[in-house]
């Protein structure tokens, strides 16, 4: 008997005009001790299947047909109280967005111990000890101190690890993991995947792993189900589906995975069902002119940048303790160059980006743009001029978009702020950008909550391109995207870089993507710059043991040929 058995599941979302079927006649079984991968493009229905299992479909969503059974008992259709008893205790879910899973008003200790006490028969002391053990198990550094901090004091990757610890609190029998490693670097990703793998062996936990990372699927899953537009198109063992895929969509999806062994000029795109998109770069870059600069002088100079955060608060300044997130970091970015910034979660990558963008004030060091000091907050004129020429794509598409604004207003906001266009020209530009990132102009009439995580990130990218910047800071720009949309977005960025000599700082934990996108790569560890090389040299002959370790931990899709990218 399957631990979790889904038969003929159909999920509908009624609207004023029609009924949208997000999942159609889907059947999935998960055995004890099995990791079952659920893959497909953004909007394929993967997360909807997970929400239906948990009884967490957003209204007016409903299960229109089919059944969901746990240990032989049908759980679809249970009332709210019965589902609450089951949810968390027997079936846990790791959500895609760590910010919406954690309460910003409570410390991590309070949230973990509350969950443990709610589901396990233990004392407060035992719950506290278990909370510390879970923090250690998911790889949070200095867990004793971190337990008493709040979610906003954690990096994106560390917040995701806390969410995973929350899901493990009740020792569940089934775990629904919705993109559990999206925000994690390769080192922590390997640790978390090992933890999930160990749970399936030790406690015979069943796992549904929802992800767009085909390397992760290859690495840890036993079986794979591929979804396309709400329907299952292929299912089987991982070796079978990745090694000899039968469906044209699966073949195209696997072929679009970036490869670390060879740099290509363009990313292969998913072509099944007429989905392949060719972008006319002249359309997205119309009238966009980047001023010429001396190619031998850096456009961006980072000199001895340092940032400290208060770790232990006190009214008395001499009793406060500080955490150094960035420690004396220096590097240059040349005009038209794409510089990659990699390292573990918490290594200081995003903090460096935020100091460059002026969102954090440096505690030491300077930022120069085109020869002008821009990190001095007292020089308002220099900062205003700089902000017109820089845009940032943030890691988290859920918190970077205003939920109360329509999408067309979100994309138009920087155009209005910098007075770049007026009247109908603004609307035309917004619709054009939404078309170019694969959403279509009708997306402008909707709100962020009506889109999947990957679609929200495309909105954020459209907004960043709206001001026609000279410097684009990309902080994990494709971490929430499936491989097909990732290929489209990265090809846009590549074309802009080639066509306009757009300069980019590209922050990512996805090393195969870094291999394809970047001219040089800087490696950060614990706030310090440990290596800086051109991309080919770094991947071929890393100079430090830390960089070699990161490269060794990369998930690899063994079913791909490194020479031609064709499915073997």
XYZ file of C-alpha atoms in Angstrom:
568
model
C 0.000 0.000 0.000
C 1.342 3.423 -0.991
C 2.058 5.874 1.838
C 0.462 8.658 -0.208
C -1.841 7.859 -3.129
C -3.248 10.524 -5.469
C -5.743 9.265 -8.050
C -7.304 11.291 -10.875
C -6.812 14.648 -9.116
C -8.404 17.648 -10.838
C -8.159 21.105 -9.252
C -10.269 24.015 -10.508
C -10.228 27.748 -9.878
C -13.564 29.342 -10.867
C -13.353 32.932 -12.138
C -15.981 35.378 -13.341
C -15.403 34.418 -16.960
C -14.492 30.728 -16.892
C -13.234 27.832 -14.789
C -9.447 27.448 -14.864
C -8.236 23.850 -14.429
C -4.813 24.044 -12.762
C -4.410 20.245 -12.424
C -6.139 17.732 -14.703
C -6.533 14.007 -13.887
C -3.174 13.665 -12.074
C -2.180 10.405 -10.373
C 0.941 10.108 -8.183
C 1.968 7.470 -5.626
C 4.669 7.816 -2.965
C 6.021 4.761 -1.160
C 7.610 4.780 2.337
C 11.281 5.699 2.055
C 10.841 7.110 -1.473
C 11.701 10.554 -2.847
C 9.328 11.313 -5.713
C 10.278 14.291 -7.896
C 7.595 16.530 -9.417
C 8.979 18.701 -12.222
C 7.695 21.023 -14.914
C 7.648 24.654 -15.909
C 6.356 27.510 -13.789
C 2.547 27.278 -13.772
C 2.531 23.544 -14.609
C 0.513 22.743 -11.470
C 3.294 21.279 -9.283
C 2.708 23.500 -6.246
C -1.068 23.156 -6.678
C -0.730 19.382 -6.213
C 1.235 20.026 -2.989
C -1.344 22.529 -1.718
C -4.185 20.084 -2.479
C -2.481 17.342 -0.434
C -2.107 19.727 2.509
C -5.666 21.087 2.218
C -4.256 24.547 1.589
C -5.762 25.448 -1.777
C -6.384 29.184 -1.994
C -10.018 30.079 -2.433
C -11.897 29.741 -4.716
C -9.710 26.747 -5.636
C -11.307 23.341 -5.114
C -10.745 19.653 -5.783
C -13.232 18.946 -8.565
C -12.433 15.256 -9.036
C -10.168 12.502 -7.768
C -8.982 11.369 -4.343
C -5.977 11.822 -2.053
C -5.277 9.023 0.433
C -2.748 8.811 3.279
C -1.904 5.327 4.645
C -5.022 3.981 2.954
C -7.382 6.616 4.414
C -8.909 9.225 2.117
C -7.966 12.695 3.307
C -9.368 14.820 0.475
C -12.658 16.209 1.704
C -11.799 16.110 5.428
C -13.132 19.036 7.462
C -10.837 21.802 8.672
C -10.282 20.414 12.175
C -9.386 16.921 10.915
C -6.950 18.374 8.370
C -5.292 20.543 11.036
C -4.589 17.441 13.142
C -3.103 15.668 10.147
C -1.232 18.661 8.778
C 2.072 19.279 10.481
C 1.946 16.123 12.612
C 1.748 13.504 9.851
C 2.276 15.563 6.690
C 4.570 18.600 6.637
C 5.324 21.079 3.884
C 8.435 23.087 3.110
C 7.166 26.164 1.287
C 8.924 27.917 -1.583
C 9.011 31.346 0.087
C 10.686 31.419 3.524
C 9.563 34.979 4.281
C 5.866 34.084 4.182
C 6.475 30.914 6.239
C 8.071 32.695 9.207
C 6.423 35.152 11.600
C 8.525 38.364 11.631
C 7.355 39.226 15.175
C 8.722 36.088 16.889
C 12.240 34.769 17.348
C 13.278 31.547 15.666
C 13.372 29.844 19.098
C 9.753 30.806 19.785
C 8.566 29.539 16.397
C 10.419 26.221 16.593
C 9.488 25.405 20.200
C 5.836 26.362 19.643
C 5.636 23.928 16.714
C 7.384 21.145 18.648
C 5.120 21.558 21.695
C 2.018 21.566 19.462
C 2.827 18.207 17.862
C 5.034 16.237 20.267
C 4.496 15.195 23.878
C 7.623 16.838 25.322
C 8.474 19.374 28.016
C 9.483 22.977 27.279
C 13.112 22.119 28.105
C 13.057 19.150 25.751
C 11.431 21.277 23.021
C 14.172 23.882 23.424
C 16.889 21.236 23.156
C 15.216 19.767 20.057
C 15.021 23.237 18.472
C 18.782 23.653 18.950
C 19.416 20.180 17.523
C 17.319 20.971 14.427
C 19.201 24.239 13.861
C 22.459 22.305 13.982
C 21.121 19.598 11.688
C 20.134 22.045 8.926
C 23.536 23.731 9.125
C 22.808 27.088 10.793
C 26.142 28.503 12.044
C 26.306 29.530 15.734
C 22.812 28.093 16.417
C 22.756 29.091 20.120
C 22.923 32.765 19.160
C 20.792 32.480 16.046
C 17.875 30.895 17.938
C 17.149 34.211 19.651
C 17.227 36.263 16.447
C 14.346 37.261 14.149
C 13.777 36.173 10.524
C 14.889 39.532 9.082
C 18.342 38.962 10.600
C 18.895 35.887 8.407
C 19.949 35.673 4.772
C 17.528 34.135 2.266
C 19.347 30.801 2.346
C 19.420 30.661 6.144
C 15.699 31.508 6.349
C 15.031 28.562 4.064
C 17.019 26.300 6.383
C 14.881 27.476 9.323
C 11.730 26.629 7.335
C 13.114 23.145 6.720
C 13.792 22.787 10.466
C 10.153 23.799 11.134
C 8.912 21.106 8.754
C 10.984 18.476 10.579
C 9.793 19.508 14.076
C 6.910 17.036 14.278
C 8.754 14.031 12.810
C 6.225 13.696 9.937
C 5.608 10.628 7.782
C 5.292 12.634 4.544
C 7.136 15.798 3.556
C 5.979 17.968 0.636
C 9.098 19.944 -0.292
C 8.183 22.826 -2.629
C 11.458 24.140 -4.080
C 13.302 23.484 -0.784
C 16.758 24.340 -2.171
C 15.849 27.313 -4.401
C 17.546 29.881 -2.155
C 20.467 27.681 -1.096
C 24.072 27.585 -2.274
C 25.551 24.282 -3.434
C 27.210 23.502 -0.076
C 24.047 23.949 1.994
C 21.927 22.397 -0.762
C 24.053 19.248 -0.584
C 23.666 19.212 3.214
C 19.868 19.609 3.047
C 19.487 16.973 0.332
C 21.626 14.586 2.404
C 19.337 15.304 5.368
C 16.204 14.540 3.325
C 17.833 11.393 1.944
C 18.799 10.265 5.460
C 15.234 10.790 6.722
C 13.833 8.546 4.007
C 16.297 5.798 4.964
C 16.168 6.105 8.772
C 12.456 6.787 9.278
C 10.967 5.632 5.950
C 9.585 9.112 5.339
C 7.934 9.647 1.954
C 8.929 12.850 0.145
C 7.408 14.713 -2.781
C 10.187 16.983 -4.057
C 8.759 19.805 -6.189
C 11.581 21.499 -8.065
C 12.701 22.936 -11.378
C 16.332 21.928 -10.708
C 16.944 18.882 -12.878
C 20.370 18.366 -11.276
C 18.706 17.942 -7.866
C 16.180 15.534 -9.400
C 19.043 13.480 -10.852
C 20.898 13.527 -7.545
C 18.287 12.433 -4.993
C 14.975 11.203 -6.392
C 13.867 7.606 -6.921
C 10.969 8.388 -9.253
C 9.993 11.426 -11.360
C 6.676 12.778 -12.625
C 6.780 15.463 -15.332
C 3.885 17.969 -15.581
C 2.958 20.289 -18.432
C 0.067 22.775 -18.246
C -1.592 20.858 -15.405
C -1.293 17.384 -16.925
C 1.168 14.554 -16.297
C 3.048 13.819 -19.523
C 5.572 11.278 -18.232
C 6.307 9.312 -15.072
C 8.793 6.613 -14.139
C 12.048 5.899 -12.369
C 14.574 8.734 -12.354
C 17.051 6.744 -14.429
C 14.373 6.005 -17.015
C 12.920 9.514 -17.317
C 16.259 11.336 -17.392
C 18.175 8.679 -19.289
C 15.645 7.763 -21.976
C 12.786 10.297 -21.853
C 9.858 9.266 -24.038
C 7.863 12.491 -24.267
C 9.010 15.375 -26.491
C 8.424 17.895 -23.695
C 10.633 15.974 -21.255
C 13.357 15.717 -23.892
C 13.196 19.454 -24.552
C 13.142 20.282 -20.823
C 16.279 18.220 -20.125
C 18.103 19.695 -23.125
C 17.569 23.220 -21.708
C 19.549 22.501 -18.507
C 22.760 24.629 -18.311
C 25.952 22.571 -18.318
C 29.078 23.399 -16.300
C 31.558 21.712 -18.626
C 31.267 23.949 -21.686
C 30.340 27.587 -22.244
C 27.684 28.262 -24.885
C 26.803 31.589 -26.468
C 23.067 31.011 -25.963
C 21.004 28.834 -23.660
C 18.964 26.094 -25.368
C 15.220 26.717 -24.957
C 12.227 24.454 -24.450
C 10.628 24.108 -27.871
C 7.749 21.667 -27.169
C 4.265 22.874 -28.078
C 5.532 25.931 -29.901
C 6.906 27.354 -26.651
C 10.321 28.333 -28.004
C 10.664 32.109 -28.038
C 12.996 34.161 -30.178
C 13.567 37.652 -28.842
C 14.213 40.569 -31.188
C 16.825 42.442 -29.190
C 16.158 45.608 -31.193
C 12.628 45.660 -29.756
C 13.563 45.375 -26.092
C 16.532 47.741 -26.536
C 14.844 50.351 -28.753
C 16.325 53.769 -28.061
C 18.428 52.355 -25.218
C 21.876 53.877 -25.512
C 24.618 53.338 -22.944
C 27.189 56.156 -22.931
C 30.615 55.080 -24.156
C 33.350 54.921 -21.518
C 37.052 54.207 -21.507
C 37.210 50.403 -21.940
C 40.461 50.281 -19.953
C 39.010 51.943 -16.847
C 36.634 50.181 -14.424
C 33.012 51.282 -14.531
C 32.531 50.099 -10.931
C 35.266 50.136 -8.288
C 34.810 48.558 -4.868
C 37.556 49.557 -2.415
C 37.908 47.873 1.004
C 34.166 47.558 1.514
C 33.148 46.557 5.059
C 29.742 46.108 6.682
C 28.912 45.193 10.272
C 25.514 44.407 11.789
C 24.571 44.664 15.465
C 24.343 41.148 16.889
C 23.893 41.852 20.601
C 21.893 45.006 21.361
C 22.457 47.282 24.346
C 21.709 50.892 25.301
C 25.405 51.211 26.088
C 27.437 51.329 22.842
C 30.498 49.607 24.352
C 28.387 46.596 25.363
C 27.034 45.949 21.866
C 28.422 43.058 19.832
C 28.743 43.113 16.052
C 28.769 40.611 13.217
C 31.012 41.444 10.256
C 29.071 40.439 7.129
C 31.542 41.925 4.612
C 35.209 42.255 5.534
C 37.524 44.510 3.481
C 36.321 43.420 0.021
C 37.794 45.035 -3.117
C 37.198 44.353 -6.819
C 36.588 46.174 -10.118
C 33.963 45.642 -12.813
C 34.953 46.723 -16.333
C 32.496 48.330 -18.812
C 30.417 45.656 -20.534
C 31.670 42.925 -18.210
C 29.559 40.368 -16.349
C 31.209 39.666 -12.998
C 29.880 36.691 -11.044
C 29.738 36.740 -7.259
C 29.448 33.304 -5.635
C 29.776 31.774 -2.188
C 27.780 30.074 0.521
C 24.585 31.488 1.971
C 25.608 34.188 4.466
C 28.982 34.787 2.773
C 28.098 38.453 2.156
C 27.114 38.380 -1.544
C 23.767 40.167 -1.189
C 25.199 42.586 1.400
C 27.863 43.673 -1.096
C 25.159 44.184 -3.737
C 23.001 46.246 -1.381
C 25.932 48.494 -0.449
C 26.702 49.085 -4.127
C 23.033 49.934 -4.776
C 22.966 52.324 -1.812
C 20.491 50.272 0.215
C 23.071 49.717 2.980
C 25.560 52.309 4.173
C 29.098 50.873 4.289
C 30.907 50.902 7.630
C 34.170 51.152 5.736
C 35.444 51.465 2.180
C 34.137 53.203 -0.919
C 32.085 52.570 -4.049
C 33.065 54.464 -7.218
C 30.926 54.482 -10.375
C 32.452 55.818 -13.591
C 35.118 57.577 -11.531
C 32.672 59.243 -9.102
C 32.344 58.396 -5.409
C 28.735 57.253 -4.910
C 28.844 55.662 -1.445
C 28.885 58.977 0.464
C 25.272 59.520 1.644
C 25.890 63.251 2.110
C 26.501 63.726 -1.642
C 22.857 63.653 -2.723
C 23.571 64.841 -6.268
C 26.021 62.005 -6.983
C 23.673 59.429 -5.466
C 20.665 60.660 -7.480
C 22.626 60.546 -10.729
C 23.920 57.068 -9.889
C 20.482 55.649 -9.067
C 19.228 56.573 -12.522
C 21.898 54.321 -13.987
C 21.583 51.242 -11.771
C 18.837 48.686 -11.215
C 18.684 45.604 -9.046
C 16.817 42.327 -9.501
C 16.203 40.968 -6.013
C 16.374 37.345 -4.911
C 12.844 37.113 -3.520
C 10.044 37.854 -6.025
C 7.376 37.612 -3.310
C 8.583 40.481 -1.121
C 10.053 42.700 -3.870
C 6.659 43.419 -5.482
C 3.957 45.595 -3.905
C 0.888 43.327 -3.489
C -1.470 46.335 -3.651
C -0.258 47.557 -7.043
C -1.248 46.228 -10.440
C 1.605 44.760 -12.477
C 1.544 47.520 -15.101
C 1.909 50.116 -12.331
C 4.792 48.162 -10.764
C 6.748 48.075 -14.041
C 5.901 51.722 -14.831
C 6.901 53.050 -11.388
C 10.652 53.508 -12.084
C 9.847 55.092 -15.475
C 7.645 57.680 -13.765
C 10.093 58.183 -10.897
C 12.991 59.007 -13.197
C 10.750 60.848 -15.711
C 11.984 58.800 -18.638
C 8.725 58.742 -20.650
C 5.291 60.347 -20.470
C 1.733 59.589 -21.488
C 0.944 56.618 -23.712
C 4.657 55.947 -24.286
C 4.900 54.642 -20.698
C 2.092 52.132 -21.230
C 3.557 51.006 -24.562
C 6.954 50.412 -22.962
C 5.421 48.469 -20.052
C 3.440 46.178 -22.375
C 6.518 45.638 -24.534
C 8.614 44.626 -21.517
C 5.943 42.214 -20.255
C 5.864 40.619 -23.720
C 9.642 40.300 -23.778
C 9.814 38.433 -20.462
C 7.167 35.991 -21.675
C 4.105 37.188 -19.731
C 2.102 39.129 -22.341
C 0.478 42.539 -22.008
C -2.636 41.084 -20.312
C -0.442 40.369 -17.267
C -0.321 44.117 -16.637
C -3.962 44.092 -15.537
C -3.380 41.567 -12.745
C -1.884 41.697 -9.244
C 1.270 39.861 -8.002
C -0.691 37.243 -6.006
C -2.200 35.953 -9.257
C 1.190 34.720 -10.477
C 3.503 31.830 -9.581
C 6.930 32.469 -8.053
C 8.675 32.209 -11.413
C 6.208 34.571 -13.070
C 6.685 37.139 -10.284
C 10.426 37.078 -10.868
C 9.822 37.860 -14.547
C 7.789 40.902 -13.468
C 10.725 42.015 -11.291
C 13.101 41.619 -14.251
C 10.794 43.660 -16.505
C 10.751 46.407 -13.866
C 14.565 46.400 -13.628
C 14.938 46.765 -17.407
C 12.383 49.607 -17.543
C 14.916 52.350 -16.711
C 17.463 51.173 -19.303
C 20.282 51.008 -16.722
C 24.054 51.051 -17.309
C 24.684 48.678 -14.409
C 22.393 45.791 -13.570
C 22.809 43.982 -10.244
C 21.256 40.536 -10.463
C 20.835 38.940 -7.025
C 19.815 35.339 -7.767
C 17.655 36.517 -10.724
C 16.701 33.021 -11.881
C 16.563 31.113 -8.589
C 12.745 30.984 -8.771
C 12.579 30.128 -12.483
C 12.277 26.803 -14.257
C 14.906 25.944 -16.860
C 12.830 27.061 -19.853
C 12.043 30.541 -18.506
C 15.570 30.748 -17.088
C 16.906 30.184 -20.603
C 14.681 32.957 -21.990
C 15.635 35.469 -19.280
C 19.350 34.709 -19.413
C 19.331 34.948 -23.204
C 17.723 38.409 -22.877
C 20.484 39.446 -20.457
C 23.148 37.964 -22.745
C 21.719 39.807 -25.761
C 21.546 43.099 -23.849
C 25.129 42.629 -22.737
C 26.288 41.854 -26.279
C 24.177 44.513 -27.980
C 24.563 47.373 -25.513
C 27.665 46.400 -23.524
C 25.466 46.404 -20.416
C 27.554 45.880 -17.278
C 26.309 43.321 -14.756
C 27.103 42.061 -11.288
C 25.644 38.560 -11.312
C 25.085 36.920 -7.908
C 24.090 33.283 -7.964
C 24.529 29.949 -6.210
C 23.776 28.151 -9.507
C 27.317 27.481 -10.692
C 26.373 26.095 -14.151
C 24.497 29.373 -14.807
C 27.496 31.378 -13.568
C 29.686 29.348 -15.922
C 27.520 30.354 -18.878
C 26.872 33.998 -17.963
C 30.016 35.480 -16.441
C 33.360 36.740 -17.780
C 35.031 36.629 -14.360
C 34.005 35.148 -11.008
C 34.690 36.425 -7.482
C 34.328 33.914 -4.630
C 33.285 35.105 -1.148
C 33.599 33.150 2.061
C 32.540 34.453 5.479
C 32.591 38.022 4.185
C 36.073 37.845 2.621
C 37.100 37.673 -1.035
C 39.062 34.418 -1.376
C 39.424 34.092 -5.167
C 38.948 36.155 -8.333
C 39.619 34.627 -11.752
C 38.288 34.606 -15.278
C 35.474 32.057 -15.534
C 37.199 29.453 -17.686
C 40.264 29.395 -15.435
C 38.228 29.188 -12.232
C 36.173 26.212 -13.419
C 39.202 24.470 -14.923
C 41.751 25.133 -12.176
C 40.352 26.729 -8.971
C 43.090 28.188 -6.769
C 41.569 27.590 -3.322
C 40.252 24.473 -1.618
C 36.979 26.266 -0.859
C 36.285 26.940 -4.551
C 37.155 23.345 -5.433
C 34.703 22.165 -2.786
C 31.913 24.331 -4.244
C 32.556 22.957 -7.731
C 32.633 19.370 -6.477
C 29.242 19.825 -4.775
C 27.443 20.943 -7.963
C 24.484 18.665 -8.773
C 25.078 17.238 -12.242
C 22.540 15.907 -14.682
C 24.365 12.764 -15.736
C 21.894 12.078 -18.537
C 23.291 14.962 -20.566
C 26.183 14.815 -22.955
C 28.691 17.552 -22.141
C 29.583 17.826 -25.830
C 26.286 18.516 -27.503
C 23.646 18.861 -24.778
C 21.530 16.119 -26.330
C 19.622 13.627 -24.230
C 21.492 10.325 -24.171
